[in-house]
XYZ file of N, CA and C in Angstrom:
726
model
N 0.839 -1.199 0.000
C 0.000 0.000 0.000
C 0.875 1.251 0.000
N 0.396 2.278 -1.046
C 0.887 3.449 -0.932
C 0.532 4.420 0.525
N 1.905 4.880 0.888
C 1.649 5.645 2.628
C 1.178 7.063 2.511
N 0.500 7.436 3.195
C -0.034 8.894 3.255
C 0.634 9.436 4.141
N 1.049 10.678 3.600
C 1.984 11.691 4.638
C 1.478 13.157 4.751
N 0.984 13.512 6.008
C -0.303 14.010 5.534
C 0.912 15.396 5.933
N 0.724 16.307 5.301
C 1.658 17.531 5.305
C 0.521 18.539 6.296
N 1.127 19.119 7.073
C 0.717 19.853 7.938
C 0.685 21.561 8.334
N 1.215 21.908 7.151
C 1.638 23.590 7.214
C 0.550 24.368 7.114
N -0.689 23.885 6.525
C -1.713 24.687 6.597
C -2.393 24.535 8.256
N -2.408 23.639 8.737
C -2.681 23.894 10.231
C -2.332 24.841 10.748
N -0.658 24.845 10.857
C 0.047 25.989 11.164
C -0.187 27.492 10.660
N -0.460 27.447 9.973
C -0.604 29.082 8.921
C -1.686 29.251 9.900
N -2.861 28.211 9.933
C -4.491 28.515 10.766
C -4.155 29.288 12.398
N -3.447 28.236 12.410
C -2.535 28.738 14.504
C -2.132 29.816 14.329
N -1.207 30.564 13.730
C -0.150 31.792 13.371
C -1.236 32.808 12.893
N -2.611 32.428 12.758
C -3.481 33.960 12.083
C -3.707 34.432 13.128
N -4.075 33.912 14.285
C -4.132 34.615 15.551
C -3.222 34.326 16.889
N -2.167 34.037 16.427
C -0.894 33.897 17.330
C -1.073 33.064 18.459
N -2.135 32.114 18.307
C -1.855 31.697 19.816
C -1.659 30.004 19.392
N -2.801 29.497 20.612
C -2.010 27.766 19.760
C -2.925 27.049 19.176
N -4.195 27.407 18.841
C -5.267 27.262 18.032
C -5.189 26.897 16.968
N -5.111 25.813 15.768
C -5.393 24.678 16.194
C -4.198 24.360 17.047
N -4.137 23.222 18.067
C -2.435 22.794 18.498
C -1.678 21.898 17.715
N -0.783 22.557 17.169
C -0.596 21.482 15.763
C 0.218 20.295 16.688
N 0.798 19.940 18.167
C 0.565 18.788 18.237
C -0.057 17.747 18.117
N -1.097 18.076 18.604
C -2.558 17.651 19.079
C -3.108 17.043 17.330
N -3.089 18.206 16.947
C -3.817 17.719 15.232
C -2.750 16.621 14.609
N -1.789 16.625 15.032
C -0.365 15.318 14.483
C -0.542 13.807 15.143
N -0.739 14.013 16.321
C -1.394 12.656 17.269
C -2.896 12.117 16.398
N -3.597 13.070 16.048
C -5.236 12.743 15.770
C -4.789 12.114 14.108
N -4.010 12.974 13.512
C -4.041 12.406 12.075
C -3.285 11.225 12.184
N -2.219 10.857 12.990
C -1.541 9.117 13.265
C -2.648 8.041 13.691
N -3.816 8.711 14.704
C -4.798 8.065 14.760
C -5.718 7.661 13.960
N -6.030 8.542 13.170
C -7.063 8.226 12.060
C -6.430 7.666 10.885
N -4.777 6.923 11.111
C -4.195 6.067 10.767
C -3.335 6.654 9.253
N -3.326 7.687 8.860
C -2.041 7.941 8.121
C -0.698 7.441 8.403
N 0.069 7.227 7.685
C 1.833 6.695 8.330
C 2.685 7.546 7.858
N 2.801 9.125 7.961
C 3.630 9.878 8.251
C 3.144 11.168 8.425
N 3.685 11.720 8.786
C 3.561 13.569 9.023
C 4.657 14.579 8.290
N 3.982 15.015 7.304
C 5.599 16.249 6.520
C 5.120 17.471 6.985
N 5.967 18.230 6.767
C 6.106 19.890 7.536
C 7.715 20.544 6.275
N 6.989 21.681 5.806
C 7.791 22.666 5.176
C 7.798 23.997 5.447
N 9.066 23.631 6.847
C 9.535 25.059 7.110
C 9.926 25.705 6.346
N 9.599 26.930 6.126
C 10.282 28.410 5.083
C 11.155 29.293 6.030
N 12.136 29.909 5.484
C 13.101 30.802 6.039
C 12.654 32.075 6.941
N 11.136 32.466 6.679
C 10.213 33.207 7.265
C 9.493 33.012 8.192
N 9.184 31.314 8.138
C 8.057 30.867 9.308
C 6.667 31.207 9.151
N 6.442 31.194 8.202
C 4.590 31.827 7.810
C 3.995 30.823 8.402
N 4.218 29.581 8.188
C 3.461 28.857 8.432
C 4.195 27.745 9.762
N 5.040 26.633 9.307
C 5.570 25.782 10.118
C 7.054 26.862 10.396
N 7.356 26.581 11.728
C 8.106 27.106 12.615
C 9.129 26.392 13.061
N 10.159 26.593 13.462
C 11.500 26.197 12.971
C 11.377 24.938 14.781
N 11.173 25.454 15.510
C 10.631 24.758 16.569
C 9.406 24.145 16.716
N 8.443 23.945 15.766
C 7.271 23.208 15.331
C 8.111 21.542 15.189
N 9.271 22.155 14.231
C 9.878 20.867 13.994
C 10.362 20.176 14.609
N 11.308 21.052 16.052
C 12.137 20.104 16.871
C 10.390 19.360 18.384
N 9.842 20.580 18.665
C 8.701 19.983 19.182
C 7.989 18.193 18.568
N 8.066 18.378 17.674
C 7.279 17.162 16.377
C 8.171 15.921 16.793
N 9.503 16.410 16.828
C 9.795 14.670 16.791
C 9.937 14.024 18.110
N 9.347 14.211 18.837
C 8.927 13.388 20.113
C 7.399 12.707 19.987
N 6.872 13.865 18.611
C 5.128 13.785 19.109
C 4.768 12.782 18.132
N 5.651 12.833 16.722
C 5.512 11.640 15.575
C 5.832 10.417 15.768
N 4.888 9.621 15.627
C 5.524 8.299 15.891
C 5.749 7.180 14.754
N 5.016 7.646 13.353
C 5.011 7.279 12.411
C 6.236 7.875 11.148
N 6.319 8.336 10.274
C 7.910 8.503 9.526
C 7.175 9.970 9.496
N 8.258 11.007 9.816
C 8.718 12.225 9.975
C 9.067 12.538 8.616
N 8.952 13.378 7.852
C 9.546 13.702 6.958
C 9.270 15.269 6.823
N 10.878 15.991 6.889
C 10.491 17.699 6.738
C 11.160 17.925 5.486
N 10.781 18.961 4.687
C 11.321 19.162 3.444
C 11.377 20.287 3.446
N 12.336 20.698 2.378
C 12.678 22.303 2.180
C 14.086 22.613 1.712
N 13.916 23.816 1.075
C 15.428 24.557 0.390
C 16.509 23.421 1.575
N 17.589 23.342 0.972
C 18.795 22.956 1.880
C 20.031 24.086 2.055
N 19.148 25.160 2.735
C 20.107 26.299 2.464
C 20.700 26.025 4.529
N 21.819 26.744 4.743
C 22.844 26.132 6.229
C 21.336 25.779 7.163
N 20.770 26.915 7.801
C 19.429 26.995 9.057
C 18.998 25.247 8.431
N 18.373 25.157 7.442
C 17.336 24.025 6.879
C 18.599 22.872 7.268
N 19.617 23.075 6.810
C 20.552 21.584 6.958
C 20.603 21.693 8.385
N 21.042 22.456 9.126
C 21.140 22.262 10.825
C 20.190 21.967 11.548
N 18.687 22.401 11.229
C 17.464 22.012 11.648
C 17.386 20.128 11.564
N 17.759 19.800 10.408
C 17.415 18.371 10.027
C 18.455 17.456 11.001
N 19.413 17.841 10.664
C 20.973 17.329 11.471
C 20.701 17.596 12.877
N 19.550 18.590 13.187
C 19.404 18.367 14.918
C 18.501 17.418 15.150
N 17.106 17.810 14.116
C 16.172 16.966 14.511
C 16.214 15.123 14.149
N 17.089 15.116 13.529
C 16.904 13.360 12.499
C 15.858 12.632 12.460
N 14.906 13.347 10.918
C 13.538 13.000 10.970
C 14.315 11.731 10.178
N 12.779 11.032 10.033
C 12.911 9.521 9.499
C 13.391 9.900 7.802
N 12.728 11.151 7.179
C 13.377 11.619 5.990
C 13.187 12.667 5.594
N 14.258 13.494 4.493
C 14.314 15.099 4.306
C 14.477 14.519 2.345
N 13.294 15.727 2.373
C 12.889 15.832 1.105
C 13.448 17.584 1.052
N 14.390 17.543 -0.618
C 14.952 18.649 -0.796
C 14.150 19.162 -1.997
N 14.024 20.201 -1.671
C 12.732 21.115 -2.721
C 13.581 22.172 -3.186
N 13.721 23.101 -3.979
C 14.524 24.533 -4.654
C 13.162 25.214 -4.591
N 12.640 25.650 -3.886
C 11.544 26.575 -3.111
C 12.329 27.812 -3.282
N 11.813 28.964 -3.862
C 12.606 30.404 -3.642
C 12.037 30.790 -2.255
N 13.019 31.996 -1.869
C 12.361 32.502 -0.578
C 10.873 33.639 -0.639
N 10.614 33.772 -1.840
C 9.426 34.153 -1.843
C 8.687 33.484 -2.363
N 8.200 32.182 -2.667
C 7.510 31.188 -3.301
C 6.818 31.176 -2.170
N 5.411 31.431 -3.130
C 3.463 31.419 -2.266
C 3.872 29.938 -2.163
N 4.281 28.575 -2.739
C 4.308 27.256 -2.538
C 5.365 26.482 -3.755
N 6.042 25.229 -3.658
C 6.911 24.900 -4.849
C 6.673 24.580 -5.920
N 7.016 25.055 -6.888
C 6.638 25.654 -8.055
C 7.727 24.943 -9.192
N 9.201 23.911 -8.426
C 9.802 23.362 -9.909
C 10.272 21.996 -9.328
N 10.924 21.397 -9.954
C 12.009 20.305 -9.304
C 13.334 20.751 -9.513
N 14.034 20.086 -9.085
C 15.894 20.260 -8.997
C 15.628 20.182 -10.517
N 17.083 20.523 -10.895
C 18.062 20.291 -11.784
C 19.093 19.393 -11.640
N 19.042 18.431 -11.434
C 20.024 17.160 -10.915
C 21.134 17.409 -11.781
N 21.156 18.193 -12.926
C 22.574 17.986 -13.545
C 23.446 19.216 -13.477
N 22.359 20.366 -13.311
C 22.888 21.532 -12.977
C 23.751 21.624 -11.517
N 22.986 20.764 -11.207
C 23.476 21.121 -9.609
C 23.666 20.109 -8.797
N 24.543 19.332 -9.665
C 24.847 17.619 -9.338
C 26.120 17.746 -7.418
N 27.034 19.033 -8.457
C 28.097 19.288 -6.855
C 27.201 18.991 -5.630
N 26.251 20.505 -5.502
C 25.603 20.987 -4.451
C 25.121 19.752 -3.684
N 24.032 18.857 -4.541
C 22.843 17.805 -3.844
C 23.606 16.778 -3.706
N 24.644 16.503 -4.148
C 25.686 15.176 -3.288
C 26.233 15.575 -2.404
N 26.577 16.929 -2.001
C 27.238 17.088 -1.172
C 26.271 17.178 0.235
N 25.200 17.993 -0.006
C 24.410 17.523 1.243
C 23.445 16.426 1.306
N 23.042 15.782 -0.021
C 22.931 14.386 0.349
C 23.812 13.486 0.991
N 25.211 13.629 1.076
C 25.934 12.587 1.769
C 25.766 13.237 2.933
N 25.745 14.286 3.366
C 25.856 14.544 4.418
C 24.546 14.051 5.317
N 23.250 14.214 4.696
C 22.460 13.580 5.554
C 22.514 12.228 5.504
N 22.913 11.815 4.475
C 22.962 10.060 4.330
C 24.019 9.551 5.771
N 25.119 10.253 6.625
C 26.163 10.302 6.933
C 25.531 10.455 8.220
N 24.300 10.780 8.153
C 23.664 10.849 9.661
C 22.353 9.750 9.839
N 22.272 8.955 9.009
C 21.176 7.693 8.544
C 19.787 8.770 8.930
N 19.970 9.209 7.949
C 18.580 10.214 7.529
C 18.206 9.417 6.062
N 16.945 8.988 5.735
C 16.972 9.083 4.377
C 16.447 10.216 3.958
N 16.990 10.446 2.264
C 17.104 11.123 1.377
C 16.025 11.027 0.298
N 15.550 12.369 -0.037
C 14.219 12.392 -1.107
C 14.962 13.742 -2.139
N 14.422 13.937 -3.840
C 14.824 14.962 -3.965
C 13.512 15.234 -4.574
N 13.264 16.477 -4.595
C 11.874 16.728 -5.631
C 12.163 16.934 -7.283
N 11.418 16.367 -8.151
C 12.238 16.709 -8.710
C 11.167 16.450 -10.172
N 10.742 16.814 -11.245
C 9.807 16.900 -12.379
C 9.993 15.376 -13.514
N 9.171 15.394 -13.459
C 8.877 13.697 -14.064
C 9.968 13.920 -15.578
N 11.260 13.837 -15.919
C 11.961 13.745 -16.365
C 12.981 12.764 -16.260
N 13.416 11.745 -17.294
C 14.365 10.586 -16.813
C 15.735 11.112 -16.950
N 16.274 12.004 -17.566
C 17.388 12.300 -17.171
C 17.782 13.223 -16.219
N 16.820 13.504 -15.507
C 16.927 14.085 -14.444
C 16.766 13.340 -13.226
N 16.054 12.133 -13.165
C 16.014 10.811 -12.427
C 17.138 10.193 -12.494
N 17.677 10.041 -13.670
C 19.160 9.136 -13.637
C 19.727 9.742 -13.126
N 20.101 11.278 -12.691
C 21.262 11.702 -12.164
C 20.773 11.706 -10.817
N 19.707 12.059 -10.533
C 19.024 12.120 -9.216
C 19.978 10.914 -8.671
N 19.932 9.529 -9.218
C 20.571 8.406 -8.813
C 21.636 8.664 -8.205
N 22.548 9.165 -9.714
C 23.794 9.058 -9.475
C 24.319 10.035 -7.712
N 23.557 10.740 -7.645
C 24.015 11.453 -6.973
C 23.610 10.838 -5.110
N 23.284 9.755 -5.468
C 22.970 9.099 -4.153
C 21.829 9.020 -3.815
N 20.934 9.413 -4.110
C 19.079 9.833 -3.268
C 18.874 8.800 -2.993
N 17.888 8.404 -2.074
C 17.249 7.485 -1.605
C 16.220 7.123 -2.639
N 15.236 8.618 -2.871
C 14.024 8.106 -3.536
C 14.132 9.579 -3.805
N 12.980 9.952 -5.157
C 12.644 10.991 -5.441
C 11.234 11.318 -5.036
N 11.013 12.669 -5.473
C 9.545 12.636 -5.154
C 8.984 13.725 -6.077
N 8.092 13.076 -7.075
C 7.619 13.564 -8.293
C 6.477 14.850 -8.046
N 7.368 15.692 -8.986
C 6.386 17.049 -8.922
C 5.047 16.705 -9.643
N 3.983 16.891 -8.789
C 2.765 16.195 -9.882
C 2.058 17.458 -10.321
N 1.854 18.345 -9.933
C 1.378 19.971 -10.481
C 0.546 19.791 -11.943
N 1.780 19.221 -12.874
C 1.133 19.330 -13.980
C 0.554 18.251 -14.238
N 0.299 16.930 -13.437
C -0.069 15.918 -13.635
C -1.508 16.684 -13.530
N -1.821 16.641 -12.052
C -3.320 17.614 -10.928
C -3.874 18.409 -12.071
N -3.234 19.235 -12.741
C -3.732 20.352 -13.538
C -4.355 19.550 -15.011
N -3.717 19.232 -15.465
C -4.270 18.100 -16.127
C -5.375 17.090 -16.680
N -5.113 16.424 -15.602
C -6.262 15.335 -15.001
C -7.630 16.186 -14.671
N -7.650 17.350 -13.867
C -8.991 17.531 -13.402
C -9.378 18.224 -14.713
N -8.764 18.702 -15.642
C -9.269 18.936 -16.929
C -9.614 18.013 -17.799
N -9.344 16.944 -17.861
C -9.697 15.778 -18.687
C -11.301 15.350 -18.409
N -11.534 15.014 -20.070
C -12.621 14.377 -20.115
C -13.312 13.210 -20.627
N -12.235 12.467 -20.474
C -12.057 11.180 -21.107
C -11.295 10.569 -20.695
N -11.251 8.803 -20.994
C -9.760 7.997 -20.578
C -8.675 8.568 -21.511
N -8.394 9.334 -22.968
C -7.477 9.911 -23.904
C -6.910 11.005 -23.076
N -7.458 11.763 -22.464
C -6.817 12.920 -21.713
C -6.342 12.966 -20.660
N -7.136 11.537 -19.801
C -6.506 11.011 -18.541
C -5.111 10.197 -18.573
N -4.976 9.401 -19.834
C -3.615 8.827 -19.715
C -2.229 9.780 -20.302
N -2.995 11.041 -21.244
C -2.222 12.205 -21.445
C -1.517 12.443 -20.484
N -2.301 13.270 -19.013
C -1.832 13.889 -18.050
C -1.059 12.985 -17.240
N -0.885 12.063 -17.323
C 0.102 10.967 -16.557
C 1.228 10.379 -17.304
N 0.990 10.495 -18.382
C 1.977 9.535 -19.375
C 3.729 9.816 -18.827
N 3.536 10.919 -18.531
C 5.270 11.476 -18.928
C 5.407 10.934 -17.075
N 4.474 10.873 -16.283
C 4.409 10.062 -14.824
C 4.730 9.119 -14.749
N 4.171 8.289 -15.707
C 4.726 6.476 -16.257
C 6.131 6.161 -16.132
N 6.574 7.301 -17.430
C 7.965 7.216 -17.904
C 8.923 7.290 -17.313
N 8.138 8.438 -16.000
C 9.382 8.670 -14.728
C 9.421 7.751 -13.829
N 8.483 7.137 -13.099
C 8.662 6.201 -12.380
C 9.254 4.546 -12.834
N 9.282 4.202 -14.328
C 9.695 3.294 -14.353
C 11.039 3.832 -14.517
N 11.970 4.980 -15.117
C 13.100 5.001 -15.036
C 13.539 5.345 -13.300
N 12.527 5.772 -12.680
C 13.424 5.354 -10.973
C 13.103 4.139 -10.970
N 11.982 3.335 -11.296
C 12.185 1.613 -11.363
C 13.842 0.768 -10.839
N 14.421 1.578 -12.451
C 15.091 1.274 -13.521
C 16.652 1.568 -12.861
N 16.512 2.683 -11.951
C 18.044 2.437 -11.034
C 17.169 2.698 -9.961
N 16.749 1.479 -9.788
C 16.240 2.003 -7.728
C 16.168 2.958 -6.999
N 15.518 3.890 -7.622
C 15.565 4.650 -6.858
C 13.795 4.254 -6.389
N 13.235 4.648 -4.839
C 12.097 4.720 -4.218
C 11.255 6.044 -4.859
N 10.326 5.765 -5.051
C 9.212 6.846 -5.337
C 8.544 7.314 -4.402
N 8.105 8.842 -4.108
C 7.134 9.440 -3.643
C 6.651 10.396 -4.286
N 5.678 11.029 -4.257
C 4.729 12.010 -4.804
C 4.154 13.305 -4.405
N 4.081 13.943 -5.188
C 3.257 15.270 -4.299
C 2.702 16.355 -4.804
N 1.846 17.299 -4.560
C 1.733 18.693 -4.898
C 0.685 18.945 -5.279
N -0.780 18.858 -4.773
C -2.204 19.180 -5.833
C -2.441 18.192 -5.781
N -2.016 17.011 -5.835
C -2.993 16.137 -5.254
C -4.036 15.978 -4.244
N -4.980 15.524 -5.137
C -6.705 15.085 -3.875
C -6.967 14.793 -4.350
N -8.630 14.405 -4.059
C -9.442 13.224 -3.861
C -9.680 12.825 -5.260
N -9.904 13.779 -5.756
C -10.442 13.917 -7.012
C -9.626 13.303 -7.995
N -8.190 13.203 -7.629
C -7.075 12.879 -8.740
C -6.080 11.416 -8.334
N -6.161 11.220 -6.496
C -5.226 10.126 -7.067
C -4.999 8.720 -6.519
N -6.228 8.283 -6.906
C -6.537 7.402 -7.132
C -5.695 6.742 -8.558
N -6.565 7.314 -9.208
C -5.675 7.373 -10.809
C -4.369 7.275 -10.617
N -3.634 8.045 -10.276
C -2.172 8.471 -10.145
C -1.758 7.222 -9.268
N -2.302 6.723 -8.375
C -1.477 5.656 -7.780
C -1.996 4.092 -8.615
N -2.684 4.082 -9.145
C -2.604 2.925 -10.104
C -2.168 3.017 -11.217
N -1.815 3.889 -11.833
C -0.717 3.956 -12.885
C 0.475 4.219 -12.808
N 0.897 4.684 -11.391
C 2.824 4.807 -11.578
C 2.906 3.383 -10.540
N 4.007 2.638 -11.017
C 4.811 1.360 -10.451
C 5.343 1.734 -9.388
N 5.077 0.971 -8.284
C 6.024 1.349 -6.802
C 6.053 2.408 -6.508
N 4.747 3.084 -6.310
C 4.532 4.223 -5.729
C 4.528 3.982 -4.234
N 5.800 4.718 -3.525
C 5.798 4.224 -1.638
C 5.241 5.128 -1.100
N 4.834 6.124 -1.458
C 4.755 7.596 -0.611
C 3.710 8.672 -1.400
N 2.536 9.413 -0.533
C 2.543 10.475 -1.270
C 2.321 11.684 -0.232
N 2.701 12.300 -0.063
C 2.661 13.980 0.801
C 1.557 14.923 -0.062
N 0.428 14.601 1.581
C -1.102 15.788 0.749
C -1.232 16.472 1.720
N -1.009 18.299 1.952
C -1.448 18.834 2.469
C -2.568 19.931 2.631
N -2.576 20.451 1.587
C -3.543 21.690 0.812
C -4.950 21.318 0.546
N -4.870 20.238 -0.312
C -6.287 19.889 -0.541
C -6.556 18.932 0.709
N -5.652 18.377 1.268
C -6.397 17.787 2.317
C -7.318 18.800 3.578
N -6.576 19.498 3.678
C -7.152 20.234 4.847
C -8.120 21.150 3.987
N -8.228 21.398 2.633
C -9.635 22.248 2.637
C -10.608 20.873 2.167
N -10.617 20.106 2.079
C -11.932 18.546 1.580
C -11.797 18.723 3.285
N -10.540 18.689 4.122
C -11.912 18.268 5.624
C -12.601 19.136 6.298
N -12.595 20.491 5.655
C -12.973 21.603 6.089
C -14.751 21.443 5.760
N -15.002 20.431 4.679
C -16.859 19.957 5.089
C -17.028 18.212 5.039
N -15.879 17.635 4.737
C -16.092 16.017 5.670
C -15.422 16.023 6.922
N -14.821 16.770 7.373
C -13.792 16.128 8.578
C -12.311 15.956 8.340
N -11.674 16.288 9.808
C -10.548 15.469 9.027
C -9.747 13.881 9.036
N -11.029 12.815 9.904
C -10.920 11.602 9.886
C -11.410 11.264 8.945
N -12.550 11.391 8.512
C -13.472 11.382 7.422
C -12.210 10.902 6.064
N -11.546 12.607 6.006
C -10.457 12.654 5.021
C -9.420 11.548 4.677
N -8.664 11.613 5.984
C -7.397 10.945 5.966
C -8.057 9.465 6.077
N -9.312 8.779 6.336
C -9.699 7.665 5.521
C -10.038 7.608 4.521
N -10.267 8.238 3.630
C -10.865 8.464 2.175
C -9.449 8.696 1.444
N -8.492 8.983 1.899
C -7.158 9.141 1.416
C -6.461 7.663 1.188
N -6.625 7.129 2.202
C -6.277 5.542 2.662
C -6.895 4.736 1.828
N -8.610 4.532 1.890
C -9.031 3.679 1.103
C -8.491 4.074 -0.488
N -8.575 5.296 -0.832
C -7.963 5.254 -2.461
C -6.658 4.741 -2.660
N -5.680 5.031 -1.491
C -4.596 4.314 -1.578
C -4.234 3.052 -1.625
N -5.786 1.635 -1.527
C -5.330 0.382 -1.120
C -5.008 -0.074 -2.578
């Protein structure tokens, strides 16, 4: 079964509109492990709009399922991870003014940089994720450069799909999804997923990419439980995932 990692920054943004601890994003991290998701992600920004740089070190006492924080790997973001040692760090190229992430790496552009702090978290038995756009030569290097697993920008998959009106337009918006996951197949690398995904879309998406381990939903999750719930949700997430 594909794992749900239910991303949590919009909680936080909700707490931070009126400064106090409303929702308690502990509290909401315990309830979503209960209503049986198997991980919790959080993307601290250099600003803190939303998740808070101590949200994170608080969290890993409170997670008991796989931790995973993601974000730029600029020094603060690498020392945060190297203090906290979540179960895994997903590296995103997020600008510092990005409303949300908007590309994948360049694995070839910037092959130095992401080995160098991929070994470094590898060097602390952290695993390793990179984000990165359904492209195979950008997957092969992803490899080369050590990753654990990638984790596919789906944006244009989401955008796509909810435009389609047919099975012709539905295997459109995934096709180049196919191609990427069998070339991480193809050098082992682990798959995960993310970005605009919901209810509405991925279902689909997890029966057509191979060895899909992971997908990180935060956005649309928390506005679908804003009129089912958010047990309601994170089972309706699950059952599409079996």
């Amino acid at each position: 079964m594909t794992k749900l990692s239910v991303n949590i920054n919009k909680i936080a943004t909700l707490r931070n509109a009126r400064g106090g601890n409303m929702p308690n994003l502990l509290k909401v991290s315990t309830d979503i492990e209960n209503f049986g998701a198997q991980g919790i992600t959080i993307h601290p920004r250099p600003d803190e709009r939303h998740i808070k740089y101590n949200d994170a070190r608080d969290l890993k006492s409170i997670v008991k399922t796989e931790y995973n924080i993601e974000g730029n790997p600029n020094p603060k973001f690498i020392d945060l991870v190297l203090e906290v040692k979540p179960t895994q760090v997903t590296l995103v190229p997020d600008a510092i003014d990005a409303i949300t992430s908007n590309a994948g790496w360049d694995t070839i552009k910037h092959y130095d940089f992401l080995k160098e702090v991929i070994d470094t978290f590898k060097r602390n038995g952290i695993r390793t994720s990179i984000f990165v756009d359904p492209s195979s030569k950008i997957i092969e290097n992803a490899a080369k450069i050590g990753t654990d697993r990638i984790e596919l920008y789906t944006e244009s998959y989401t955008h796509d799909y909810n435009l389609a009106t047919n099975e012709e337009e539905k295997h459109k918006a995934i096709e180049a999804f196919i191609v990427a996951a069998k070339t991480a197949n193809s050098v082992a690398l682990g798959i995960n997923a993310g970005h605009d995904l919901s209810l509405n879309n991925i279902k689909y998406f997890k029966d057509n990419i191979p060895n899909l381990l992971e997908v990180s939903i935060g956005h649309a999750l928390i506005c679908e439980s804003l009129y089912f719930g958010l047990e309601n949700v994170v089972n309706m997430y699950l059952n599409k995932l079996k």
